[in-house]
Amino acid sequence: MHPIPANETERLSALHDLEVLDTAPDSPYDALCRTACALFHVPMATVTLVEADRQWFKARCGFTAGETAREGSFCTHTILSDEVLVVEDARVDPRFATSPLVTGDPHVRFYAGAPIILSPGIRVGTVCVQSDAPRTFSACERTQLADLATMVAAQLTLRRTEARLRDSEAHYRLLADNTSDMIVRADPETRRLYVSPAARMILGYEPEELIGSRPVDHIHPDDVASFNRALAGLGEGRTDRAVTRQRYRRKDGSWVWVEVTFNPTRDALTGQVTGYVAAVRDVSEREEAARRIRHMARHDALTDLANRTLFRERLTQRLAAIRAGAPGFAVLCLDLDRFKAVNDGLGHQAGDALLCRVAERLKGLVRDGDTVSRLGGDEFTILLAASDRAEDVRHFARRLVAAIREPIDLDGQPVIVGISVGIARAPRDGTEPDALYRNADLALHQAKAGGRNTFRFYEPGMHFTGPEVAQAAR
């Protein structure tokens, strides 16, 4: 029998609430599967949703079947935890050795799956990659696969939000005279001549309060230029329709994201533009969901620090700025000392809490313009943007070591850890992202080999100390 999650009823309810089962192919999910195959060099990838008795593929690459039985499936085991499940050789794994997916087509030998987590404890499916040959799967690859699953979860949530928004809009259209959108009729100078009752809901104004006003009076200053360009095309007769998205100020002073569709009105005899009719729609939920997707793609889910992707972007930008004449900067690779002892002794939950406390301390040490990143596990980086002077960086490194050495309270349990730091300076120690990071990492290994709670600057001729030396220094 396949394992059944304790919260199966709640999980299935959330899955069906998405209203995505048995829907038509969706290009973003198909593209993600193709990307996964290319990224991990495997022939098969799926976005799988796990029902009570089957697993259905929302998207697939290299698979011919659209669904399979849940019994004996890899994905059923994947949704039991928040971790990536890796099966390096299914034929020797007693959980899957007799599975039809292993013994028959497509003859799966290797499997790696990351759960699609809608909310804590609610895992509706997986993003998984498979091969008909056994292989290993590195920690970095596990993180990348988990990132893909996070993006799918965000996309599913966005689709559900949009679906609910559409349902809400349809409901209000039935209740209102015309629509839940705010309908506006304006003259050629954009003065509002008519505003529908939806103004109360979207902007907090009574419709009469907006008569005679102009949209630009309520638009966020950063959005005025693009708005004026769109309206100019309508007024000059160059376009018959315009769609803009901007922030409007509500009566209470807050900002709301709206999408406005403009259609010009014309004189029946001359054809001259006499103004426009606009439909103003609140898209705050959609904008917030899109913002969360963008944020999640570049930030660590546990600590909310920059992730590897954002760190590399910032590093590349800073190196490009140096080539344009900007001052140098420093890259610090950080690794916690004795983290494994805390994680093993107090449990993973305490380990996660410790990482979050460390992240808070790191953020408290840096300035605007610096970047603190978590690359995975207990590995962090800091991009010090202001200076590459040895004395400045040395002073910061000492403060950093001292700050992390202070006891950390984990629910009444004082914990003391340390940190080892490797430092590379640009352009002195490298002008390319990979070279500069590699040199900082080499210096980190030297700091580990030299003892805990210390830092080392990169020097030409440094070499990798070896995993056994670095591990012994933890």
CSV table of C-alpha atoms in Angstrom, one decimal:
chain,number,residue,atom,x,y,z
A,1,MET,CA,0.0,0.0,0.0
A,2,HIS,CA,1.2,3.5,-0.7
A,3,PRO,CA,1.8,5.8,2.2
A,4,ILE,CA,-1.0,8.3,3.0
A,5,PRO,CA,-0.2,11.7,4.4
A,6,ALA,CA,-1.9,12.5,7.8
A,7,ASN,CA,-3.6,15.5,6.3
A,8,GLU,CA,-4.8,13.8,3.2
A,9,THR,CA,-8.3,15.3,3.3
A,10,GLU,CA,-7.0,18.8,3.6
A,11,ARG,CA,-4.4,18.2,0.9
A,12,LEU,CA,-7.0,16.8,-1.6
A,13,SER,CA,-9.3,19.7,-0.8
A,14,ALA,CA,-6.5,22.2,-1.6
A,15,LEU,CA,-5.7,20.3,-4.8
A,16,HIS,CA,-9.2,20.3,-6.1
A,17,ASP,CA,-9.6,24.0,-5.1
A,18,LEU,CA,-6.9,24.8,-7.7
A,19,GLU,CA,-9.3,23.7,-10.4
A,20,VAL,CA,-6.3,22.6,-12.6
A,21,LEU,CA,-6.8,18.8,-12.7
A,22,ASP,CA,-7.5,17.5,-16.2
A,23,THR,CA,-7.0,20.9,-17.8
A,24,ALA,CA,-5.4,21.5,-21.2
A,25,PRO,CA,-1.6,21.8,-21.6
A,26,ASP,CA,-0.2,25.1,-20.2
A,27,SER,CA,2.9,26.5,-21.9
A,28,PRO,CA,4.6,27.8,-18.7
A,29,TYR,CA,4.5,24.4,-17.1
A,30,ASP,CA,5.6,22.6,-20.3
A,31,ALA,CA,8.5,25.1,-20.6
A,32,LEU,CA,9.5,24.3,-17.0
A,33,CYS,CA,9.7,20.6,-17.7
A,34,ARG,CA,11.9,21.2,-20.8
A,35,THR,CA,14.1,23.5,-18.7
A,36,ALA,CA,14.4,20.8,-16.0
A,37,CYS,CA,15.5,18.2,-18.5
A,38,ALA,CA,18.1,20.5,-19.9
A,39,LEU,CA,19.3,21.7,-16.5
A,40,PHE,CA,19.7,18.3,-15.0
A,41,HIS,CA,20.6,16.4,-18.2
A,42,VAL,CA,17.8,13.8,-17.8
A,43,PRO,CA,15.3,12.6,-20.5
A,44,MET,CA,12.2,12.9,-18.4
A,45,ALA,CA,10.5,15.6,-16.2
A,46,THR,CA,7.0,16.1,-15.0
A,47,VAL,CA,4.8,18.5,-13.0
A,48,THR,CA,2.7,15.9,-11.2
A,49,LEU,CA,-0.4,16.4,-9.1
A,50,VAL,CA,-1.2,13.5,-6.8
A,51,GLU,CA,-4.9,12.6,-6.3
A,52,ALA,CA,-6.4,9.9,-4.1
A,53,ASP,CA,-5.9,7.1,-6.5
A,54,ARG,CA,-3.8,8.5,-9.4
A,55,GLN,CA,-1.0,10.9,-10.3
A,56,TRP,CA,-1.8,13.2,-13.1
A,57,PHE,CA,0.8,15.1,-15.1
A,58,LYS,CA,0.0,18.8,-15.6
A,59,ALA,CA,3.1,19.0,-17.8
A,60,ARG,CA,5.6,16.4,-18.9
A,61,CYS,CA,8.7,16.0,-21.1
A,62,GLY,CA,9.8,12.6,-22.2
A,63,PHE,CA,6.7,10.9,-20.8
A,64,THR,CA,3.9,9.5,-23.1
A,65,ALA,CA,1.3,8.7,-20.4
A,66,GLY,CA,-0.9,11.5,-19.1
A,67,GLU,CA,-1.4,9.8,-15.7
A,68,THR,CA,-0.5,6.7,-13.8
A,69,ALA,CA,-1.8,4.9,-10.8
A,70,ARG,CA,-0.8,6.3,-7.4
A,71,GLU,CA,0.0,2.9,-6.1
A,72,GLY,CA,3.8,2.3,-6.3
A,73,SER,CA,4.5,5.9,-7.5
A,74,PHE,CA,7.6,7.8,-6.5
A,75,CYS,CA,5.6,11.1,-6.1
A,76,THR,CA,3.4,9.6,-3.4
A,77,HIS,CA,6.5,9.2,-1.2
A,78,THR,CA,7.7,12.7,-2.2
A,79,ILE,CA,4.7,14.5,-0.8
A,80,LEU,CA,5.3,13.0,2.6
A,81,SER,CA,7.8,15.7,3.5
A,82,ASP,CA,9.1,19.1,2.5
A,83,GLU,CA,12.4,17.7,1.4
A,84,VAL,CA,13.6,16.7,-2.1
A,85,LEU,CA,13.3,12.9,-2.5
A,86,VAL,CA,16.2,11.3,-4.4
A,87,VAL,CA,16.3,7.7,-5.6
A,88,GLU,CA,19.7,7.1,-7.2
A,89,ASP,CA,18.8,3.5,-8.4
A,90,ALA,CA,15.2,2.4,-8.1
A,91,ARG,CA,16.0,-1.3,-8.8
A,92,VAL,CA,17.9,-1.6,-5.5
A,93,ASP,CA,15.4,0.5,-3.5
A,94,PRO,CA,12.9,-1.8,-1.8
A,95,ARG,CA,10.2,0.9,-2.0
A,96,PHE,CA,10.2,1.0,-5.7
A,97,ALA,CA,12.0,-2.1,-7.1
A,98,THR,CA,8.7,-3.7,-8.0
A,99,SER,CA,6.9,-0.6,-9.2
A,100,PRO,CA,5.4,-0.8,-12.7
A,101,LEU,CA,7.3,2.4,-13.5
A,102,VAL,CA,10.5,0.6,-12.8
A,103,THR,CA,9.9,-2.9,-14.1
A,104,GLY,CA,8.0,-1.6,-17.2
A,105,ASP,CA,7.9,1.4,-19.4
A,106,PRO,CA,9.5,4.0,-18.9
A,107,HIS,CA,11.9,1.8,-16.8
A,108,VAL,CA,12.8,4.5,-14.3
A,109,ARG,CA,16.1,3.9,-12.6
A,110,PHE,CA,16.8,7.4,-11.2
A,111,TYR,CA,14.3,9.8,-9.7
A,112,ALA,CA,14.4,13.2,-7.9
A,113,GLY,CA,11.3,15.0,-6.8
A,114,ALA,CA,10.6,18.2,-5.0
A,115,PRO,CA,7.2,18.7,-3.4
A,116,ILE,CA,4.9,21.5,-4.6
A,117,ILE,CA,4.0,23.2,-1.3
A,118,LEU,CA,1.0,25.5,-1.3
A,119,SER,CA,1.1,26.2,2.4
A,120,PRO,CA,2.9,24.6,5.4
A,121,GLY,CA,2.1,20.9,5.4
A,122,ILE,CA,0.0,21.1,2.2
A,123,ARG,CA,1.9,19.3,-0.6
A,124,VAL,CA,-0.3,18.8,-3.7
A,125,GLY,CA,2.2,17.3,-6.1
A,126,THR,CA,5.8,17.3,-7.3
A,127,VAL,CA,8.2,18.6,-9.8
A,128,CYS,CA,10.3,15.6,-10.6
A,129,VAL,CA,13.0,14.4,-13.0
A,130,GLN,CA,13.7,10.8,-14.0
A,131,SER,CA,16.1,8.8,-16.0
A,132,ASP,CA,16.4,5.2,-17.2
A,133,ALA,CA,19.9,5.1,-15.9
A,134,PRO,CA,21.1,5.4,-12.2
A,135,ARG,CA,22.9,8.6,-11.2
A,136,THR,CA,23.7,10.9,-8.3
A,137,PHE,CA,22.1,14.2,-7.5
A,138,SER,CA,24.1,16.9,-5.8
A,139,ALA,CA,23.0,19.3,-3.0
A,140,CYS,CA,23.1,22.1,-5.5
A,141,GLU,CA,20.8,20.2,-7.9
A,142,ARG,CA,18.4,19.5,-5.0
A,143,THR,CA,18.2,23.2,-4.3
A,144,GLN,CA,17.6,24.0,-7.9
A,145,LEU,CA,14.8,21.4,-8.2
A,146,ALA,CA,13.2,22.8,-5.0
A,147,ASP,CA,13.3,26.3,-6.5
A,148,LEU,CA,11.4,25.0,-9.6
A,149,ALA,CA,8.8,23.5,-7.3
A,150,THR,CA,8.5,26.8,-5.4
A,151,MET,CA,7.9,28.6,-8.7
A,152,VAL,CA,5.2,26.1,-9.7
A,153,ALA,CA,3.5,26.5,-6.3
A,154,ALA,CA,3.5,30.3,-6.8
A,155,GLN,CA,2.1,30.0,-10.3
A,156,LEU,CA,-0.7,27.7,-9.2
A,157,THR,CA,-1.5,30.1,-6.4
A,158,LEU,CA,-1.5,33.0,-8.8
A,159,ARG,CA,-3.8,31.1,-11.2
A,160,ARG,CA,-6.2,30.4,-8.3
A,161,THR,CA,-6.1,34.0,-7.2
A,162,GLU,CA,-6.9,35.1,-10.8
A,163,ALA,CA,-9.7,32.6,-11.0
A,164,ARG,CA,-11.2,33.8,-7.8
A,165,LEU,CA,-10.8,37.4,-9.0
A,166,ARG,CA,-12.7,36.5,-12.2
A,167,ASP,CA,-15.4,34.9,-10.2
A,168,SER,CA,-15.7,37.9,-7.9
A,169,GLU,CA,-15.9,40.2,-10.9
A,170,ALA,CA,-18.6,38.2,-12.5
A,171,HIS,CA,-20.5,38.2,-9.2
A,172,TYR,CA,-20.3,42.0,-9.0
A,173,ARG,CA,-21.4,42.4,-12.6
A,174,LEU,CA,-24.6,40.6,-11.7
A,175,LEU,CA,-25.2,42.8,-8.7
A,176,ALA,CA,-24.1,46.2,-10.2
A,177,ASP,CA,-25.7,48.0,-13.1
A,178,ASN,CA,-22.9,47.2,-15.5
A,179,THR,CA,-19.7,45.8,-13.9
A,180,SER,CA,-17.6,45.7,-10.8
A,181,ASP,CA,-15.0,47.7,-12.7
A,182,MET,CA,-15.1,51.4,-12.3
A,183,ILE,CA,-16.4,52.8,-15.5
A,184,VAL,CA,-15.3,56.3,-16.4
A,185,ARG,CA,-16.4,58.7,-19.2
A,186,ALA,CA,-14.0,61.6,-19.8
A,187,ASP,CA,-13.6,64.5,-22.1
A,188,PRO,CA,-10.6,65.2,-24.4
A,189,GLU,CA,-8.8,66.9,-21.4
A,190,THR,CA,-9.3,63.7,-19.4
A,191,ARG,CA,-11.7,65.4,-17.0
A,192,ARG,CA,-14.1,62.8,-15.6
A,193,LEU,CA,-17.7,63.3,-16.7
A,194,TYR,CA,-19.2,60.1,-15.3
A,195,VAL,CA,-17.9,57.6,-12.7
A,196,SER,CA,-19.7,54.3,-11.8
A,197,PRO,CA,-20.6,53.2,-8.3
A,198,ALA,CA,-17.5,50.8,-8.3
A,199,ALA,CA,-15.5,53.9,-7.4
A,200,ARG,CA,-16.5,53.2,-3.8
A,201,MET,CA,-14.9,49.8,-3.8
A,202,ILE,CA,-11.8,50.6,-5.8
A,203,LEU,CA,-10.8,54.1,-4.7
A,204,GLY,CA,-12.9,54.7,-1.6
A,205,TYR,CA,-14.6,57.7,-3.2
A,206,GLU,CA,-18.3,58.4,-3.9
A,207,PRO,CA,-18.7,58.7,-7.6
A,208,GLU,CA,-19.8,62.3,-7.4
A,209,GLU,CA,-16.5,63.2,-5.7
A,210,LEU,CA,-14.5,62.3,-8.8
A,211,ILE,CA,-16.6,64.2,-11.3
A,212,GLY,CA,-14.4,66.9,-12.9
A,213,SER,CA,-11.1,65.4,-11.6
A,214,ARG,CA,-8.4,63.9,-13.9
A,215,PRO,CA,-6.8,60.5,-13.5
A,216,VAL,CA,-3.3,62.0,-13.4
A,217,ASP,CA,-4.3,63.8,-10.2
A,218,HIS,CA,-4.5,60.4,-8.5
A,219,ILE,CA,-1.6,58.5,-10.2
A,220,HIS,CA,1.6,57.6,-8.4
A,221,PRO,CA,4.4,59.9,-9.6
A,222,ASP,CA,6.5,57.0,-10.9
A,223,ASP,CA,3.7,55.9,-13.2
A,224,VAL,CA,2.7,59.3,-14.7
A,225,ALA,CA,5.0,59.3,-17.7
A,226,SER,CA,3.9,55.9,-19.0
A,227,PHE,CA,0.2,56.8,-18.4
A,228,ASN,CA,0.6,60.1,-20.3
A,229,ARG,CA,2.2,58.4,-23.3
A,230,ALA,CA,-0.7,55.9,-23.6
A,231,LEU,CA,-3.3,58.7,-23.4
A,232,ALA,CA,-1.4,60.8,-25.9
A,233,GLY,CA,-1.8,58.0,-28.5
A,234,LEU,CA,-5.5,58.0,-27.9
A,235,GLY,CA,-5.9,61.7,-28.0
A,236,GLU,CA,-4.0,62.0,-31.3
A,237,GLY,CA,-6.0,59.2,-32.9
A,238,ARG,CA,-2.9,57.0,-33.4
A,239,THR,CA,-4.4,54.1,-31.4
A,240,ASP,CA,-8.0,52.8,-30.9
A,241,ARG,CA,-7.3,51.2,-27.6
A,242,ALA,CA,-4.9,51.5,-24.7
A,243,VAL,CA,-4.2,49.4,-21.6
A,244,THR,CA,-2.2,50.8,-18.7
A,245,ARG,CA,-1.3,49.5,-15.3
A,246,GLN,CA,-0.5,51.9,-12.5
A,247,ARG,CA,-1.0,52.8,-8.9
A,248,TYR,CA,-4.0,55.1,-8.0
A,249,ARG,CA,-4.2,56.9,-4.7
A,250,ARG,CA,-7.2,56.0,-2.7
A,251,LYS,CA,-9.2,58.4,-0.6
A,252,ASP,CA,-7.5,57.1,2.6
A,253,GLY,CA,-4.1,57.8,1.1
A,254,SER,CA,-3.1,54.2,0.3
A,255,TRP,CA,-2.2,53.0,-3.1
A,256,VAL,CA,-4.0,50.4,-5.2
A,257,TRP,CA,-2.8,48.8,-8.4
A,258,VAL,CA,-5.3,49.1,-11.2
A,259,GLU,CA,-5.4,48.0,-14.8
A,260,VAL,CA,-7.2,50.6,-17.0
A,261,THR,CA,-8.6,49.8,-20.5
A,262,PHE,CA,-9.2,53.0,-22.6
A,263,ASN,CA,-11.3,53.2,-25.7
A,264,PRO,CA,-11.7,56.5,-27.5
A,265,THR,CA,-15.2,58.0,-28.1
A,266,ARG,CA,-15.7,59.8,-31.4
A,267,ASP,CA,-18.0,62.3,-32.9
A,268,ALA,CA,-20.5,60.4,-35.1
A,269,LEU,CA,-20.2,62.9,-37.9
A,270,THR,CA,-16.6,64.0,-38.0
A,271,GLY,CA,-14.9,61.0,-36.4
A,272,GLN,CA,-12.9,63.3,-34.2
A,273,VAL,CA,-12.0,62.0,-30.7
A,274,THR,CA,-14.3,63.5,-28.1
A,275,GLY,CA,-12.8,61.7,-25.1
A,276,TYR,CA,-12.7,58.2,-23.9
A,277,VAL,CA,-14.4,55.5,-21.9
A,278,ALA,CA,-12.3,53.6,-19.4
A,279,ALA,CA,-12.8,50.5,-17.4
A,280,VAL,CA,-10.7,50.6,-14.2
A,281,ARG,CA,-10.0,47.2,-12.6
A,282,ASP,CA,-8.3,46.5,-9.2
A,283,VAL,CA,-5.4,44.1,-9.8
A,284,SER,CA,-3.7,44.4,-6.4
A,285,GLU,CA,-4.0,40.7,-5.7
A,286,ARG,CA,-2.5,39.8,-9.1
A,287,GLU,CA,0.3,42.3,-8.7
A,288,GLU,CA,1.1,41.0,-5.2
A,289,ALA,CA,1.2,37.4,-6.4
A,290,ALA,CA,3.5,38.4,-9.3
A,291,ARG,CA,5.7,40.3,-6.8
A,292,ARG,CA,5.9,37.2,-4.6
A,293,ILE,CA,6.9,35.1,-7.5
A,294,ARG,CA,9.7,37.5,-8.5
A,295,HIS,CA,10.8,37.7,-4.8
A,296,MET,CA,10.8,33.9,-4.3
A,297,ALA,CA,12.9,33.3,-7.4
A,298,ARG,CA,15.7,35.5,-5.9
A,299,HIS,CA,15.4,35.0,-2.2
A,300,ASP,CA,16.0,32.1,0.2
A,301,ALA,CA,12.8,30.6,1.5
A,302,LEU,CA,14.0,30.1,5.1
A,303,THR,CA,15.9,33.4,5.8
A,304,ASP,CA,14.5,35.7,3.1
A,305,LEU,CA,18.1,36.6,2.3
A,306,ALA,CA,19.2,36.9,-1.3
A,307,ASN,CA,19.7,33.4,-2.9
A,308,ARG,CA,22.4,32.2,-5.2
A,309,THR,CA,20.7,33.7,-8.3
A,310,LEU,CA,20.4,37.2,-6.8
A,311,PHE,CA,23.9,37.1,-5.4
A,312,ARG,CA,25.4,36.3,-8.8
A,313,GLU,CA,23.3,39.1,-10.4
A,314,ARG,CA,24.6,41.6,-7.9
A,315,LEU,CA,28.2,40.3,-8.2
A,316,THR,CA,28.0,40.6,-12.0
A,317,GLN,CA,26.6,44.1,-11.8
A,318,ARG,CA,29.3,45.3,-9.4
A,319,LEU,CA,32.1,43.9,-11.6
A,320,ALA,CA,30.6,45.6,-14.6
A,321,ALA,CA,30.5,48.9,-12.6
A,322,ILE,CA,34.2,48.5,-11.8
A,323,ARG,CA,34.9,48.3,-15.5
A,324,ALA,CA,33.0,51.5,-15.9
A,325,GLY,CA,35.1,53.2,-13.2
A,326,ALA,CA,33.4,52.4,-10.0
A,327,PRO,CA,35.4,51.7,-6.9
A,328,GLY,CA,36.3,48.1,-5.8
A,329,PHE,CA,34.5,45.9,-3.4
A,330,ALA,CA,34.9,42.7,-1.4
A,331,VAL,CA,33.2,39.3,-1.4
A,332,LEU,CA,33.1,37.3,1.8
A,333,CYS,CA,32.3,33.6,1.9
A,334,LEU,CA,31.0,32.5,5.3
A,335,ASP,CA,30.5,29.1,6.9
A,336,LEU,CA,29.2,28.5,10.4
A,337,ASP,CA,31.4,26.6,12.9
A,338,ARG,CA,29.7,23.8,15.0
A,339,PHE,CA,26.4,24.2,13.1
A,340,LYS,CA,26.3,20.4,12.5
A,341,ALA,CA,26.5,19.8,16.3
A,342,VAL,CA,23.5,22.1,16.9
A,343,ASN,CA,21.5,20.5,14.0
A,344,ASP,CA,22.2,17.0,15.1
A,345,GLY,CA,21.9,17.6,18.8
A,346,LEU,CA,18.8,19.9,18.9
A,347,GLY,CA,17.1,18.9,15.7
A,348,HIS,CA,16.5,20.4,12.3
A,349,GLN,CA,13.9,22.9,13.6
A,350,ALA,CA,16.5,24.3,16.0
A,351,GLY,CA,19.0,24.4,13.1
A,352,ASP,CA,16.6,26.3,11.0
A,353,ALA,CA,15.9,28.8,13.8
A,354,LEU,CA,19.7,29.2,14.3
A,355,LEU,CA,20.2,30.0,10.6
A,356,CYS,CA,17.4,32.6,10.8
A,357,ARG,CA,19.0,34.3,13.9
A,358,VAL,CA,22.4,34.3,12.1
A,359,ALA,CA,20.8,35.9,9.1
A,360,GLU,CA,19.3,38.6,11.2
A,361,ARG,CA,22.7,39.4,12.7
A,362,LEU,CA,24.3,39.5,9.3
A,363,LYS,CA,21.7,41.9,8.0
A,364,GLY,CA,22.3,44.1,11.0
A,365,LEU,CA,26.0,44.4,10.2
A,366,VAL,CA,25.8,45.6,6.6
A,367,ARG,CA,24.8,48.9,5.0
A,368,ASP,CA,22.5,49.9,2.2
A,369,GLY,CA,24.1,48.7,-1.0
A,370,ASP,CA,25.6,45.5,0.5
A,371,THR,CA,24.1,42.1,-0.2
A,372,VAL,CA,23.8,39.2,2.3
A,373,SER,CA,23.0,35.9,0.7
A,374,ARG,CA,22.4,32.3,1.8
A,375,LEU,CA,23.6,29.8,-0.8
A,376,GLY,CA,22.3,26.8,1.1
A,377,GLY,CA,22.9,24.9,4.3
A,378,ASP,CA,25.0,27.0,6.6
A,379,GLU,CA,26.8,28.8,3.7
A,380,PHE,CA,26.4,32.5,3.4
A,381,THR,CA,28.0,35.3,1.4
A,382,ILE,CA,28.3,39.0,1.8
A,383,LEU,CA,29.0,41.5,-1.0
A,384,LEU,CA,30.6,44.6,0.6
A,385,ALA,CA,30.0,47.2,-2.0
A,386,ALA,CA,31.6,50.2,-0.6
A,387,SER,CA,35.3,49.4,-0.4
A,388,ASP,CA,38.1,46.9,-1.2
A,389,ARG,CA,40.6,48.4,1.2
A,390,ALA,CA,42.2,45.7,3.3
A,391,GLU,CA,41.9,47.7,6.6
A,392,ASP,CA,38.2,48.4,6.0
A,393,VAL,CA,37.4,44.8,5.1
A,394,ARG,CA,39.5,43.5,8.0
A,395,HIS,CA,37.6,45.7,10.5
A,396,PHE,CA,34.3,44.5,9.2
A,397,ALA,CA,35.4,40.8,9.3
A,398,ARG,CA,36.4,41.2,13.0
A,399,ARG,CA,33.0,42.7,13.8
A,400,LEU,CA,31.4,39.9,11.9
A,401,VAL,CA,33.3,37.2,13.8
A,402,ALA,CA,32.5,38.9,17.1
A,403,ALA,CA,28.8,39.3,16.4
A,404,ILE,CA,28.2,35.6,15.4
A,405,ARG,CA,30.2,34.4,18.4
A,406,GLU,CA,27.7,36.0,20.8
A,407,PRO,CA,25.3,33.4,22.4
A,408,ILE,CA,22.1,32.8,20.5
A,409,ASP,CA,18.9,32.0,22.4
A,410,LEU,CA,16.9,29.2,20.9
A,411,ASP,CA,13.7,29.0,22.9
A,412,GLY,CA,15.6,29.3,26.2
A,413,GLN,CA,18.6,27.2,25.1
A,414,PRO,CA,21.7,29.3,24.7
A,415,VAL,CA,23.8,28.2,21.7
A,416,ILE,CA,27.3,29.4,20.8
A,417,VAL,CA,28.5,29.0,17.3
A,418,GLY,CA,31.3,30.6,15.3
A,419,ILE,CA,31.9,31.6,11.8
A,420,SER,CA,34.8,31.2,9.4
A,421,VAL,CA,35.3,33.8,6.7
A,422,GLY,CA,37.1,33.9,3.4
A,423,ILE,CA,37.7,37.2,1.6
A,424,ALA,CA,38.4,38.1,-2.0
A,425,ARG,CA,38.7,41.7,-3.2
A,426,ALA,CA,37.8,43.1,-6.6
A,427,PRO,CA,39.4,43.9,-8.9
A,428,ARG,CA,42.6,42.7,-7.0
A,429,ASP,CA,41.6,39.1,-6.7
A,430,GLY,CA,39.4,38.7,-9.8
A,431,THR,CA,37.3,40.5,-12.4
A,432,GLU,CA,35.0,37.7,-13.3
A,433,PRO,CA,32.2,36.4,-11.0
A,434,ASP,CA,33.3,32.8,-10.9
A,435,ALA,CA,37.0,33.6,-10.3
A,436,LEU,CA,36.2,36.1,-7.6
A,437,TYR,CA,33.8,33.7,-5.8
A,438,ARG,CA,36.2,30.8,-6.1
A,439,ASN,CA,39.1,32.8,-4.6
A,440,ALA,CA,36.9,33.9,-1.6
A,441,ASP,CA,35.9,30.2,-1.2
A,442,LEU,CA,39.6,29.2,-1.2
A,443,ALA,CA,40.3,31.7,1.5
A,444,LEU,CA,37.3,30.3,3.5
A,445,HIS,CA,38.8,26.8,3.4
A,446,GLN,CA,42.1,28.3,4.6
A,447,ALA,CA,40.2,29.9,7.5
A,448,LYS,CA,38.5,26.6,8.3
A,449,ALA,CA,41.8,24.8,8.4
A,450,GLY,CA,43.3,27.6,10.6
A,451,GLY,CA,40.8,27.2,13.3
A,452,ARG,CA,37.3,28.5,14.2
A,453,ASN,CA,36.1,32.1,14.5
A,454,THR,CA,38.6,33.5,12.1
A,455,PHE,CA,39.0,35.0,8.6
A,456,ARG,CA,41.5,34.9,5.8
A,457,PHE,CA,42.2,37.1,2.8
A,458,TYR,CA,42.8,35.4,-0.5
A,459,GLU,CA,46.4,35.2,-1.5
A,460,PRO,CA,47.8,33.9,-4.8
A,461,GLY,CA,48.9,30.3,-4.5
A,462,MET,CA,46.2,29.3,-2.0
A,463,HIS,CA,44.9,25.8,-2.7
A,464,PHE,CA,41.9,23.8,-1.6
A,465,THR,CA,42.5,22.2,1.8
A,466,GLY,CA,40.3,19.2,1.0
A,467,PRO,CA,36.9,18.2,2.4
A,468,GLU,CA,38.3,16.3,5.3
A,469,VAL,CA,40.3,19.3,6.6
A,470,ALA,CA,37.4,21.7,6.2
A,471,GLN,CA,35.0,19.2,7.9
A,472,ALA,CA,37.3,18.8,10.8
A,473,ALA,CA,37.3,22.5,11.4
A,474,ARG,CA,33.6,22.8,11.6
